[in-house]
Structure formats: C-alpha cells, structure tokens
Coordinates of C-alpha atoms in Angstrom, one line a residue:
M50 CA 67.9 47.6 26.5
A51 CA 68.7 44.6 28.8
E52 CA 72.0 46.3 29.9
S53 CA 70.1 49.6 30.5
L54 CA 67.5 47.8 32.6
S55 CA 70.3 45.9 34.5
S56 CA 71.9 49.2 35.3
Q57 CA 68.7 50.7 36.5
L58 CA 68.0 47.7 38.7
R59 CA 71.4 48.0 40.3
Q60 CA 70.9 51.7 41.0
G61 CA 67.4 50.9 42.5
R62 CA 68.8 48.3 44.7
R63 CA 71.4 50.7 46.1
K64 CA 68.7 53.3 46.8
I65 CA 66.6 50.8 48.6
M66 CA 69.4 49.5 50.8
D67 CA 70.8 53.0 51.5
S68 CA 67.5 54.7 52.3
P69 CA 64.7 52.2 52.6
T70 CA 62.1 54.6 54.1
E71 CA 62.2 56.9 51.2
F72 CA 60.5 54.3 49.0
A73 CA 58.3 52.8 51.7
G74 CA 55.4 55.1 51.0
E75 CA 54.8 55.4 54.8
S76 CA 53.1 58.6 56.1
S77 CA 52.9 59.7 59.6
S78 CA 50.0 61.4 61.3
F79 CA 49.5 63.3 64.6
L80 CA 46.8 60.7 65.5
T81 CA 47.6 57.0 66.1
K82 CA 45.3 54.1 65.7
Q83 CA 45.1 53.6 69.5
Q84 CA 43.6 57.1 69.9
L85 CA 40.9 56.4 67.3
Q86 CA 40.2 52.8 68.5
C87 CA 36.9 51.6 70.0
S88 CA 37.6 49.8 73.3
I89 CA 34.8 47.3 72.5
C90 CA 35.7 46.0 69.0
L91 CA 39.3 47.3 69.1
E92 CA 39.0 48.8 65.6
V93 CA 39.0 52.4 64.3
F94 CA 35.7 54.1 65.1
T95 CA 32.7 53.5 62.8
D96 CA 30.0 56.2 63.4
P97 CA 31.6 57.1 66.8
V98 CA 29.3 58.3 69.6
T99 CA 30.2 59.8 73.0
T100 CA 28.8 58.8 76.4
P101 CA 28.0 61.4 79.1
C102 CA 31.2 60.5 80.9
G103 CA 33.2 61.5 77.8
H104 CA 34.3 58.2 76.3
N105 CA 33.9 57.2 72.7
F106 CA 32.6 54.0 71.1
C107 CA 31.3 52.7 67.7
N108 CA 27.6 53.4 67.6
S109 CA 26.7 49.7 66.9
C110 CA 29.1 48.4 69.6
L111 CA 27.6 50.7 72.3
K112 CA 24.0 49.8 71.3
Q113 CA 24.7 46.1 71.4
S114 CA 26.3 46.4 74.8
W115 CA 23.3 48.3 76.2
D116 CA 20.7 46.1 74.5
M117 CA 22.2 43.1 76.3
S118 CA 22.0 44.7 79.8
Q119 CA 19.2 45.8 82.1
H120 CA 21.5 48.5 83.5
Y121 CA 23.3 51.2 81.5
Y122 CA 27.0 52.0 82.2
C123 CA 30.1 53.1 80.3
P124 CA 31.9 50.0 79.0
Y125 CA 35.2 51.7 79.6
C126 CA 35.0 53.4 83.1
K127 CA 31.9 51.5 84.3
E128 CA 30.1 54.7 85.3
K129 CA 26.4 53.9 85.7
F130 CA 23.6 56.0 84.3
T131 CA 20.1 56.2 85.9
K132 CA 18.5 55.8 82.5
R133 CA 19.6 55.0 79.0
P134 CA 21.4 58.1 77.6
E135 CA 20.4 59.5 74.2
I136 CA 23.5 59.4 72.0
K137 CA 24.2 61.0 68.6
I138 CA 27.0 60.5 66.1
N139 CA 30.1 62.6 66.8
I140 CA 30.5 64.1 63.3
T141 CA 33.9 65.6 63.8
L142 CA 35.3 62.5 65.3
R143 CA 33.7 60.4 62.5
E144 CA 35.4 62.6 59.8
V145 CA 38.8 62.2 61.5
A146 CA 38.3 58.4 61.8
D147 CA 37.2 58.1 58.2
H148 CA 40.2 60.2 57.0
F149 CA 42.5 58.0 59.1
K150 CA 41.1 54.8 57.5
K151 CA 41.4 56.2 54.0
K152 CA 44.9 57.4 54.6
T153 CA 45.9 54.1 56.1
V154 CA 44.5 52.1 53.2
S155 CA 46.2 54.5 50.8
D156 CA 49.5 54.2 52.6
K157 CA 49.2 50.4 52.5
S158 CA 48.1 50.0 48.9
Q159 CA 49.9 52.7 47.0
V160 CA 53.5 51.6 46.3
L161 CA 55.2 53.5 43.5
C162 CA 57.5 52.2 40.8
D163 CA 61.2 52.6 41.4
F164 CA 62.0 53.2 37.7
C165 CA 59.4 55.8 36.7
T166 CA 61.2 59.2 36.4
D167 CA 58.6 61.8 35.7
V168 CA 55.2 60.8 37.0
K169 CA 55.7 57.7 39.1
Q170 CA 53.2 54.9 38.4
E171 CA 51.8 52.6 40.9
A172 CA 53.9 49.5 41.4
L173 CA 52.5 46.1 40.5
K174 CA 55.2 43.7 41.6
S175 CA 58.4 43.7 43.6
C176 CA 61.4 41.7 42.7
L177 CA 63.2 40.2 45.7
D178 CA 66.4 39.4 43.8
C179 CA 66.7 42.9 42.3
V180 CA 65.2 44.5 45.4
V181 CA 63.0 46.9 43.3
T182 CA 59.3 47.6 42.7
L183 CA 58.0 47.7 39.2
C184 CA 55.0 49.1 37.5
S185 CA 53.3 47.1 34.7
S186 CA 55.5 48.7 32.0
H187 CA 58.8 48.1 33.7
L188 CA 57.6 44.7 34.9
D189 CA 57.2 43.7 31.2
L190 CA 60.8 44.8 30.5
H191 CA 62.0 42.9 33.6
N192 CA 60.2 39.7 32.4
N193 CA 61.6 39.9 28.9
V194 CA 65.2 39.6 30.2
P195 CA 65.9 35.8 30.3
K196 CA 68.2 36.0 33.3
Y197 CA 65.5 37.8 35.4
K198 CA 62.8 35.2 34.7
K199 CA 63.9 33.0 37.6
H200 CA 63.9 35.9 40.1
K201 CA 61.5 35.8 43.0
V202 CA 58.6 38.2 42.2
I203 CA 55.9 39.1 44.7
N204 CA 53.0 41.6 44.9
A205 CA 54.3 45.1 45.3
V206 CA 55.2 46.0 48.9
G207 CA 56.4 49.3 50.3
N208 CA 58.7 47.9 52.9
L209 CA 60.8 45.8 50.5
E210 CA 63.9 45.8 52.7
K211 CA 62.0 43.6 55.2
Y212 CA 62.0 40.8 52.6
I213 CA 65.7 40.9 52.0
C214 CA 68.5 39.4 54.1
Q215 CA 70.6 42.3 55.3
E216 CA 73.7 40.2 55.4
H217 CA 73.6 38.4 52.0
E218 CA 71.2 40.8 50.1
R219 CA 69.1 37.8 49.1
P220 CA 65.4 37.1 49.5
L221 CA 64.2 35.7 52.8
E222 CA 62.8 32.5 51.4
M223 CA 63.3 30.1 54.3
F224 CA 62.2 29.9 58.0
C225 CA 64.4 28.5 60.7
R226 CA 62.2 26.8 63.3
D227 CA 65.1 26.5 65.8
D228 CA 65.8 30.2 65.9
Q229 CA 62.2 31.2 64.9
K230 CA 63.3 33.6 62.2
C231 CA 63.2 34.1 58.4
V232 CA 66.5 33.5 56.5
C233 CA 67.8 33.4 53.0
R234 CA 69.1 30.4 51.2
F235 CA 72.7 31.3 52.0
C236 CA 71.9 31.6 55.7
A237 CA 70.2 28.2 55.5
V238 CA 73.4 26.5 54.4
T239 CA 75.8 28.5 56.6
D240 CA 74.7 29.8 60.0
H241 CA 71.6 27.5 60.0
K242 CA 73.1 24.5 58.3
N243 CA 72.1 21.9 60.9
H244 CA 68.8 23.6 61.9
N245 CA 65.2 22.7 61.0
V246 CA 64.6 25.0 58.0
N247 CA 61.5 25.0 55.9
P248 CA 60.4 27.1 52.8
L249 CA 58.4 30.2 53.8
E250 CA 55.3 29.0 51.8
E251 CA 55.2 25.7 53.7
E252 CA 55.7 27.3 57.1
S253 CA 53.2 30.1 56.3
G254 CA 50.6 27.5 55.3
Q255 CA 51.0 25.7 58.6
R256 CA 50.8 29.0 60.6
K257 CA 47.7 30.0 58.7
S258 CA 46.1 26.7 59.6
Q259 CA 47.0 27.3 63.2
L260 CA 45.7 30.9 63.0
G261 CA 42.4 29.6 61.7
K262 CA 42.2 27.3 64.7
T263 CA 43.1 30.1 67.0
Q264 CA 40.6 32.4 65.4
T265 CA 37.9 29.8 65.8
E266 CA 38.8 29.5 69.5
L267 CA 38.8 33.3 69.9
Q268 CA 35.4 33.5 68.3
Q269 CA 34.1 30.8 70.6
M270 CA 35.5 32.6 73.6
I271 CA 33.8 35.8 72.5
Q272 CA 30.5 33.9 72.2
E273 CA 31.0 32.4 75.6
R274 CA 31.6 35.7 77.2
L275 CA 28.7 37.3 75.4
K276 CA 26.6 34.5 76.8
K277 CA 28.1 35.0 80.2
I278 CA 27.1 38.7 80.1
Q279 CA 23.5 37.6 79.3
E280 CA 23.6 35.2 82.2
I281 CA 25.0 37.8 84.6
N282 CA 22.4 40.3 83.5
H283 CA 19.7 37.7 83.9
S284 CA 21.0 36.9 87.4
V285 CA 21.0 40.5 88.4
E286 CA 17.4 40.9 87.2
L287 CA 16.4 37.7 89.0
S288 CA 18.2 38.9 92.1
K289 CA 16.2 42.2 91.9
R290 CA 12.9 40.3 91.6
N291 CA 13.8 38.0 94.5
T292 CA 14.9 40.9 96.6
E293 CA 11.7 42.7 96.0
K294 CA 9.7 39.6 96.9
E295 CA 11.8 39.0 100.0
K296 CA 11.4 42.6 101.1
S297 CA 7.7 42.3 100.7
D298 CA 7.7 39.0 102.6
S299 CA 9.9 40.3 105.4
I300 CA 7.5 43.3 105.9
E301 CA 4.6 40.8 106.1
V302 CA 6.6 38.6 108.5
F303 CA 7.6 41.4 110.9
T304 CA 4.1 42.9 110.8
A305 CA 2.7 39.5 111.8
L306 CA 5.4 39.2 114.5
I307 CA 4.6 42.6 115.9
R308 CA 0.9 41.7 116.0
S309 CA 1.8 38.4 117.7
I310 CA 4.0 40.1 120.2
E311 CA 1.3 42.7 121.0
R312 CA -1.3 39.9 121.3
S313 CA 1.0 37.9 123.6
Q314 CA 1.6 41.0 125.7
A315 CA -2.1 41.6 126.0
E316 CA -2.8 38.0 126.9
L317 CA 0.0 38.0 129.5
L318 CA -1.3 41.2 131.0
E319 CA -4.8 39.8 131.2
V320 CA -3.5 36.7 133.0
M321 CA -1.6 38.8 135.4
E322 CA -4.7 41.0 136.0
E323 CA -6.8 37.9 136.6
K324 CA -4.2 36.6 139.0
H325 CA -4.3 39.8 140.9
K326 CA -8.1 39.9 141.0
A327 CA -8.1 36.3 142.3
A328 CA -5.7 37.3 145.0
E329 CA -7.9 40.3 145.9
K330 CA -11.0 38.0 146.0
Q331 CA -9.2 35.5 148.2
A332 CA -8.0 38.3 150.5
E333 CA -11.5 39.7 150.8
G334 CA -12.8 36.3 151.9
L335 CA -10.0 35.7 154.3
I336 CA -10.4 39.2 155.8
K337 CA -14.1 38.6 156.2
E338 CA -13.4 35.3 158.1
L339 CA -10.8 37.0 160.2
E340 CA -13.2 39.9 161.1
Q341 CA -15.9 37.4 162.1
E342 CA -13.4 35.5 164.3
I343 CA -12.2 38.8 165.8
D344 CA -15.8 39.7 166.6
E345 CA -16.3 36.3 168.3
L346 CA -13.1 36.7 170.2
K347 CA -14.0 40.2 171.4
R348 CA -17.4 38.9 172.5
R349 CA -15.7 36.1 174.5
D350 CA -13.1 38.6 175.9
T351 CA -16.0 40.9 177.1
E352 CA -17.7 38.0 178.8
L353 CA -14.5 37.0 180.5
E354 CA -13.9 40.5 181.6
Q355 CA -17.4 40.8 183.1
L356 CA -17.1 37.4 184.8
S357 CA -13.8 38.4 186.4
H358 CA -15.6 41.2 188.3
T359 CA -18.7 39.2 189.4
D360 CA -19.5 38.5 193.0
D361 CA -21.9 35.6 192.1
H362 CA -19.6 32.7 192.8
L363 CA -22.2 30.1 192.0
H364 CA -22.7 31.6 188.5
L365 CA -18.9 31.8 187.9
L366 CA -18.5 28.1 188.8
Q367 CA -21.4 27.1 186.7
I368 CA -20.4 28.8 183.4
Y369 CA -16.6 28.5 183.9
P370 CA -16.2 25.2 182.0
S371 CA -17.9 26.5 178.9
L372 CA -15.8 29.7 178.9
C373 CA -12.6 27.7 179.3
I374 CA -13.2 26.0 176.0
A375 CA -11.3 27.8 173.2
P376 CA -13.7 29.3 170.6
H377 CA -13.7 27.4 167.2
T378 CA -11.3 29.3 165.0
K379 CA -9.1 28.5 162.0
N380 CA -5.3 27.9 162.2
W381 CA -4.0 30.9 160.3
T382 CA -0.4 30.0 160.5
E383 CA -0.3 28.3 157.1
I384 CA -2.8 30.6 155.4
R385 CA -1.2 33.1 153.0
I386 CA -1.9 35.2 150.0
N387 CA 0.2 34.4 147.0
T388 CA 1.7 37.8 146.2
E389 CA 4.0 36.5 143.5
L390 CA 2.7 35.9 140.0
S391 CA 3.0 32.5 138.5
E392 CA 6.1 32.1 136.2
K393 CA 4.2 29.6 134.1
A394 CA 2.3 32.2 132.2
L395 CA 5.4 34.2 131.3
K396 CA 7.4 31.1 130.3
T397 CA 4.5 29.8 128.2
T398 CA 4.2 33.1 126.4
L399 CA 7.9 33.4 125.7
S400 CA 8.0 29.8 124.5
Q401 CA 5.1 30.3 122.2
L402 CA 6.6 33.5 120.9
Q403 CA 9.9 31.7 120.1
K404 CA 7.9 29.0 118.3
T405 CA 6.1 31.7 116.3
L406 CA 9.4 33.3 115.4
N407 CA 10.8 30.0 114.2
E408 CA 7.8 29.2 112.0
K409 CA 7.5 32.7 110.5
L410 CA 11.1 33.1 109.7
S411 CA 11.8 29.6 108.4
V412 CA 8.8 29.5 106.2
T413 CA 8.9 33.0 104.7
L414 CA 12.5 34.1 104.5
N415 CA 15.4 32.5 102.7
E416 CA 17.4 30.0 104.9
K417 CA 20.5 32.1 105.5
L418 CA 18.5 35.3 106.5
S419 CA 16.2 33.1 108.6
V420 CA 19.1 31.7 110.5
T421 CA 20.6 35.1 111.1
L422 CA 17.4 36.8 112.2
N423 CA 16.3 33.8 114.2
E424 CA 19.7 33.7 116.0
K425 CA 19.5 37.4 116.8
L426 CA 16.0 37.1 118.1
R427 CA 16.9 33.9 120.0
V428 CA 19.8 35.7 121.7
T429 CA 17.5 38.6 122.7
L430 CA 14.9 36.2 124.1
N431 CA 17.6 34.2 125.9
K432 CA 19.0 37.3 127.4
K433 CA 15.6 38.4 128.7
L434 CA 14.9 34.9 129.9
K435 CA 18.3 34.7 131.7
E436 CA 17.6 38.0 133.4
K437 CA 14.2 36.7 134.4
V438 CA 15.6 33.4 135.6
S439 CA 18.3 35.1 137.6
T440 CA 15.7 37.2 139.4
E441 CA 13.5 34.1 139.7
L442 CA 16.3 32.1 141.3
K443 CA 17.0 34.7 143.9
R444 CA 13.3 34.7 144.8
I445 CA 12.8 30.9 145.0
Q446 CA 16.1 30.3 146.9
Q447 CA 14.2 31.6 150.0
Y448 CA 12.3 28.3 149.8
A449 CA 15.5 26.3 150.3
V450 CA 15.2 23.3 152.6
D451 CA 17.8 21.2 154.3
V452 CA 17.7 18.0 152.4
T453 CA 19.5 14.8 153.7
L454 CA 19.4 11.4 152.2
D455 CA 17.3 8.6 153.7
P456 CA 19.6 5.5 154.1
D457 CA 16.5 3.3 154.5
T458 CA 15.6 4.0 150.8
A459 CA 19.1 3.6 149.3
N460 CA 19.9 0.8 147.0
P461 CA 22.6 -1.5 148.5
L462 CA 25.1 -0.5 145.8
L463 CA 25.0 3.1 146.9
I464 CA 27.4 4.6 149.4
L465 CA 26.1 7.5 151.5
S466 CA 28.2 10.0 153.5
D467 CA 27.8 10.1 157.2
D468 CA 26.1 13.5 157.1
G469 CA 23.7 12.3 154.4
K470 CA 24.7 14.9 151.9
Q471 CA 26.6 12.8 149.3
V472 CA 25.9 9.6 147.4
Q473 CA 27.9 7.6 144.9
H474 CA 27.8 4.2 143.3
G475 CA 30.0 1.6 145.0
K476 CA 31.8 -1.3 143.5
T477 CA 30.2 -4.0 145.8
K478 CA 26.7 -4.6 147.1
Q479 CA 26.2 -3.9 150.8
N480 CA 24.4 -6.4 153.1
L481 CA 21.4 -4.3 154.0
P482 CA 17.9 -5.4 155.1
D483 CA 15.3 -5.5 152.3
T484 CA 12.8 -3.1 153.8
P485 CA 9.6 -1.9 152.0
K486 CA 11.1 1.6 151.6
R487 CA 14.4 0.4 149.9
F488 CA 15.0 0.5 146.2
T489 CA 16.4 -2.9 145.3
K490 CA 16.7 -3.0 141.5
Y491 CA 18.1 0.4 140.6
A492 CA 20.7 2.7 142.2
M493 CA 18.2 5.2 143.7
V494 CA 17.7 7.0 146.9
L495 CA 15.2 9.5 148.4
G496 CA 15.5 12.4 150.8
N497 CA 14.4 12.1 154.4
Q498 CA 11.7 14.7 154.4
G499 CA 8.6 14.6 152.3
F500 CA 6.4 17.6 151.3
S501 CA 2.6 17.7 150.8
S502 CA 2.1 21.4 150.3
G503 CA 3.8 24.7 149.8
R504 CA 7.2 25.2 148.0
F505 CA 10.6 23.8 148.5
Y506 CA 14.0 24.1 146.8
Y507 CA 17.4 22.4 146.9
E508 CA 20.6 22.3 144.9
V509 CA 22.9 19.4 143.9
Q510 CA 26.5 19.5 142.8
V511 CA 26.8 17.2 139.7
S512 CA 30.3 18.2 138.4
G513 CA 32.4 15.2 137.4
E514 CA 29.4 13.0 136.7
T515 CA 28.8 11.4 133.3
E516 CA 25.3 10.1 134.3
W517 CA 22.8 11.1 136.9
D518 CA 19.1 11.5 137.8
L519 CA 17.6 14.3 139.8
G520 CA 14.1 15.4 140.7
V521 CA 11.2 14.4 143.0
A522 CA 9.2 11.2 143.5
R523 CA 5.9 10.5 145.2
E524 CA 5.8 8.4 148.3
S525 CA 4.0 5.4 146.7
V526 CA 6.5 4.8 143.8
N527 CA 7.5 1.2 143.0
R528 CA 10.8 0.4 144.7
K529 CA 11.3 -3.3 143.9
G530 CA 10.5 -4.1 140.3
K531 CA 11.1 -2.4 136.9
I532 CA 10.8 1.4 137.1
S533 CA 10.0 3.8 134.3
L534 CA 10.9 7.4 135.1
K535 CA 7.8 9.5 134.1
P536 CA 5.1 11.5 135.8
Q537 CA 2.5 8.7 135.3
T538 CA 4.6 6.4 137.6
G539 CA 5.3 9.1 140.1
F540 CA 8.7 10.5 139.0
W541 CA 9.4 14.1 137.8
T542 CA 13.1 13.9 136.7
V543 CA 15.8 15.2 134.4
V544 CA 18.6 12.8 133.6
L545 CA 22.1 12.9 132.0
R546 CA 23.4 10.0 129.9
N547 CA 26.6 9.4 127.9
G548 CA 28.2 12.5 129.3
N549 CA 26.2 15.1 127.3
E550 CA 22.7 13.8 126.6
Y551 CA 20.2 15.6 128.8
T552 CA 16.6 14.4 128.8
A553 CA 13.4 15.5 130.6
C554 CA 11.6 12.2 131.5
E555 CA 8.1 13.1 130.1
D556 CA 6.0 10.6 128.2
P557 CA 7.4 10.6 125.6
C558 CA 10.9 11.8 126.7
I559 CA 12.1 15.2 125.6
S560 CA 15.7 15.8 124.6
L561 CA 17.2 18.9 126.0
S562 CA 19.7 21.1 124.2
L563 CA 21.9 22.9 126.8
R564 CA 24.5 25.4 125.8
K565 CA 26.7 24.6 128.8
K566 CA 27.1 21.5 130.9
P567 CA 25.6 22.3 134.3
Q568 CA 27.8 22.0 137.4
K569 CA 25.1 22.6 139.9
V570 CA 21.4 21.9 139.4
G571 CA 18.7 23.5 141.4
V572 CA 15.3 21.8 141.8
F573 CA 12.2 23.8 142.8
V574 CA 8.7 22.4 143.5
D575 CA 5.5 24.4 143.9
Y576 CA 3.2 21.7 145.2
D577 CA 0.0 23.7 144.9
E578 CA 0.8 25.0 141.4
G579 CA 1.7 21.5 140.2
L580 CA 5.2 22.8 139.1
V581 CA 8.6 21.1 139.1
T582 CA 11.4 23.2 137.7
F583 CA 15.1 22.5 137.1
Y584 CA 17.8 25.3 136.9
D585 CA 21.5 25.5 135.9
V586 CA 22.4 27.5 139.1
E587 CA 25.8 28.8 138.0
A588 CA 24.7 29.8 134.4
R589 CA 21.5 31.2 135.8
C590 CA 19.5 29.3 133.1
H591 CA 16.3 27.5 133.1
I592 CA 16.7 23.8 132.2
Y593 CA 13.1 22.4 132.1
S594 CA 9.7 22.6 133.9
F595 CA 7.0 20.0 134.5
T596 CA 3.8 22.1 134.5
G597 CA 0.2 21.5 135.2
Q598 CA 0.8 18.5 137.4
S599 CA -1.6 17.3 140.1
F600 CA 0.1 16.1 143.3
T601 CA -2.0 14.1 145.8
E602 CA 0.8 12.4 147.8
K603 CA 3.9 13.5 149.6
L604 CA 6.8 14.3 147.3
Y605 CA 10.4 13.4 148.2
P606 CA 13.7 14.7 146.7
Y607 CA 15.0 11.9 144.4
F608 CA 18.6 11.1 143.5
S609 CA 20.5 8.6 141.4
P610 CA 24.3 8.7 140.6
S611 CA 23.7 5.9 138.1
K612 CA 26.3 3.2 137.4
N613 CA 30.0 3.5 138.3
D614 CA 31.0 2.6 134.7
G615 CA 34.4 1.3 135.7
G616 CA 35.3 4.5 137.6
K617 CA 34.3 6.9 134.8
N618 CA 31.2 7.9 136.8
S619 CA 32.6 7.6 140.3
A620 CA 32.1 11.2 141.4
P621 CA 29.4 11.7 144.0
L622 CA 26.2 13.7 143.9
I623 CA 26.5 16.4 146.6
I624 CA 23.6 18.2 148.2
S625 CA 24.9 21.8 148.4
R626 CA 24.1 24.4 151.0
V627 CA 22.1 27.2 149.3

C-alpha cells in the first residue's frame, strides 16, 4: 500500500507542477470585487442602496455618513441634495452581491482531494513535500507511511504551487530579509547563503505583530477623521448661525445708518435754511436803512436844488453853512451780505457721520467686514470731501492777501529774505535790538499786516522742512518768555515735528493723520465766523479747522521754521503767490 501511495503522490506532484490552475479550485465571474465594492467601507455591498445620482453604497454606511452631517450629498461624487433622499434596498444588486460573497467563500474554502477518483472529497490538508492535497482518508494513509511523517503538512490550500520553490521543488519554509522573498532550505544554503534568513513562522509572527500595530494606527486614523468630519459639520452649522446673525445685524446697522444719514441731511438743510433766512432778515434791515438814507438824501437834494434858484441872497447865506454839512449816513463800503453758507455745518455733519459709521460698523459687524466696509465708506466720504474742499479752495483763494514778514518781530536766529517772503533758521544769532515786538526765546516771526475783521488767506511752501509752525497769532501774545502754542494763549497753529508728526495745537493737542506729506499749506481765516482752517493745497485736502473761536484783537500770520537741526531742517518757509 505504501508503494501504491508513493506512486500516487508522485503522479499528483507532476499534475500540480504541470497544470497548477486545474487543481486550484478558482472560478471566474463576469463581475469583479471592485464592481461590487462600497466606496465607504471598501467591502462587497451589504444591503446596497442607490442614491439619486446613481451611485451605490451599503445601507448602513450611507446612513452613518448622512447622520453625521447637516447636509446631504453623495459620498462618491459629492452631489448635494436639497433634502435627505428616501432610499430603499436595491434587491437585484443585493442578490448579485450575496451570490458573489458565497461564491468567493466557496472558492476559497473548497479544495478537493488530489487522490479521490470517483467523487472527489474535500481536502483537509496539503503536503508541501509531496505537493498534493489530501482528504481525511488519504491523509490517514499518508500519515501511516513512516517516511512521510516528517513532511511539512499545512491546512488544505487551492494554490499549492505558491508554497513550493519552483527551482528545487521544495517547500518555501524560509524568508530572506535581504531580498524580501520566501525561499526553500536549499535556496537558503546556496543563493542566499550569506543573507539574513529566518524561518517563515518567526518572520510571520513579527509581521503579524507589525500588522496589529498598523491596524491600530489605521483604526485611530479612521476615528480621527470621523471626528474631523463632525468638527467640520459643526463648523459649517456654526458658520450658518453666525452668518444669519451677521446678516440680521448688518440689516439693522445699515437701517440705522440710513436713518442717521437722512437725519443728518435734514439737520443740514435746516441749518442752511436758517442761514438763508438770517441773510434775508439782515438784507431787509439793511435795505430799510438804505431807503431811509435815500429819502434823507433826496430831501437834501431837493433843498439844494431849490436854493440854487433862489433870489433871496440873505436867506442863501444864512442857511448855507447847515446845508454844506454832510447828512449823517453810514459808511456802506464794508457792509455786505454773506451769500456763502458756512462750511462749518457741512464739515461738522460729515465728521459726525464718519464717527457714527465707525461706531456702528466696529461694534456690530465682525472686524474684517467692519474694516472693509468702513474703508469703502471712508473712501467715499473722502472723495466727496475732496471735491468739496477743491471747490472751497477755489472760492477762498479770492481772499488771498499779500503777506510779508515783519523783521521787527523776528527772533535774532532767523534769517529773512530781502523781499520778506522767506524765513529760515540761521547758525548764529544776529545782533538785533530787543524791541517789545521781537520774539526773543523761540524762532518765531509774524507778518507785517494784521486783520481785525473779514477774511484773509495765504499759502506757504513747506517742502524740504522736517519741522515747522504755521497759523495766526493775536497781537498781544507773549514774545519774551515761555510760550505755549494753543488758542488760550493767542495761537491757532498746526505744527510738524520729527519729519512726519503733524499736530493741531489745541488744548489738549490733537494728532493729525495725513495720507500725504503737504508741500504747500494754505491758511484761511474768517475773523467774524471765528474760523481758522488749514489746507494741503496740492492734494486739495482739508488738514484741520479751529472752529467756534472768538477773536477780539488783531490777528497776524504766524511762522516758525523751527531749529536748523545741524542742517537737516535748513530749508526756508516760503510765502507763495496765490
């Protein structure tokens, strides 16, 4: 019997080596696993369902995906659905998937015995030395032969040729780490003699340990990504709530702004109307006075006409002295009606509107949106203001006066040009008389002409200067001791310090933020309105205004080129022709 079994084993080995697929038990199908694979779990479908876009998923996988999201979309093509679709089991696809699973399990598990001749029994073991698969009956025969007891026997496999070295026809029992391949014992002592070779069981155990670690890492990665999906969905929901709130807030803000603009417009129109009514009332009073004087002058003219034709010489001589006296009338030369509306109301309104915009936007909207909208509104306002200032400058330049510097007021360190149009700080102190009018402590100088009414305007070239003072000063300012530039001490000035720091000398001082460095500064004074305004002439921009002032003395143009600063600030201030 032993010889008969040996003969059968040899025949079986030849069959396996010559035609391995015949005994592999493999079966093919027109469908592959990839075609029946869920793209979420990457396994063959279980209770497959179909989305409206035509893609298929396991019922539980799709439900879990949608349960974790506030929005419903296809996990494969990302098509969004307006509401959660109603899905049902695809019965036909389920039957195909189940059949594929059963067939795959059957193909993997059913390995037939190589020795059964009539009805082949399911194989129980495979002998790697004999290269055959054996059912329980033939396995008993195999085990009863003493020389076969040391053979390498494993659980039955259908692809037995994969376990055999094709070169030596021996079991692949070793693993070469250098070449990363399985080898037989003959390979280990020949081609792989000096390589790092380990038994398959030992190497497999180590790989299983590594697989367990890798699997743990994969599961952790899956959990992290599931958690990230929840975070993203939560962020989307939070963003939605925040957007709705911001939309509501923005509507409230712009409604309030529109009301504020309408209210500001109404108030401004009311001020303009009141200004016009005041002008009308003033005009009525002046016209009434003029008419009275005209009547008086006509009466005097009639008397003179009658007297020129009289023959009563005595009467003529007696009343002549009284008729030669000019009637008491007003000097109408300086009397005028202010036909131009005050700029103060418009500037105040626009400034208040800008303040309201800043407050509303910064408090109600998020910071980035606030900055964006505020910048757009600021640009719009600045454009309107620039257009207004440009028109305003053209109008006030008609009040330009010919300003020259008064050498009797100049500090001894100042050098004035012969024409009185330029001033700069000198290196040495000049020997000048200390008159009451002269500034002795600071590098200051006033203009020759003072003004006690009306309007006047002048321009000064300041390019090249790193420090300067410009403005007006009242006649009685302190010229000898310590001086503080502010309205309370009689100075209405704007100054430059350290090359780019502009300040309006109020009490307290106000730092000015200028977009460009002025090259020419215009100074306008409306004595009666109590207004001193500074302009960047070339940029056609408003710099600063002192408003609501009460002037009771003569005002003089005021200049200071400040210290020479080792030549860094040696450029002169130049009074320009308007």
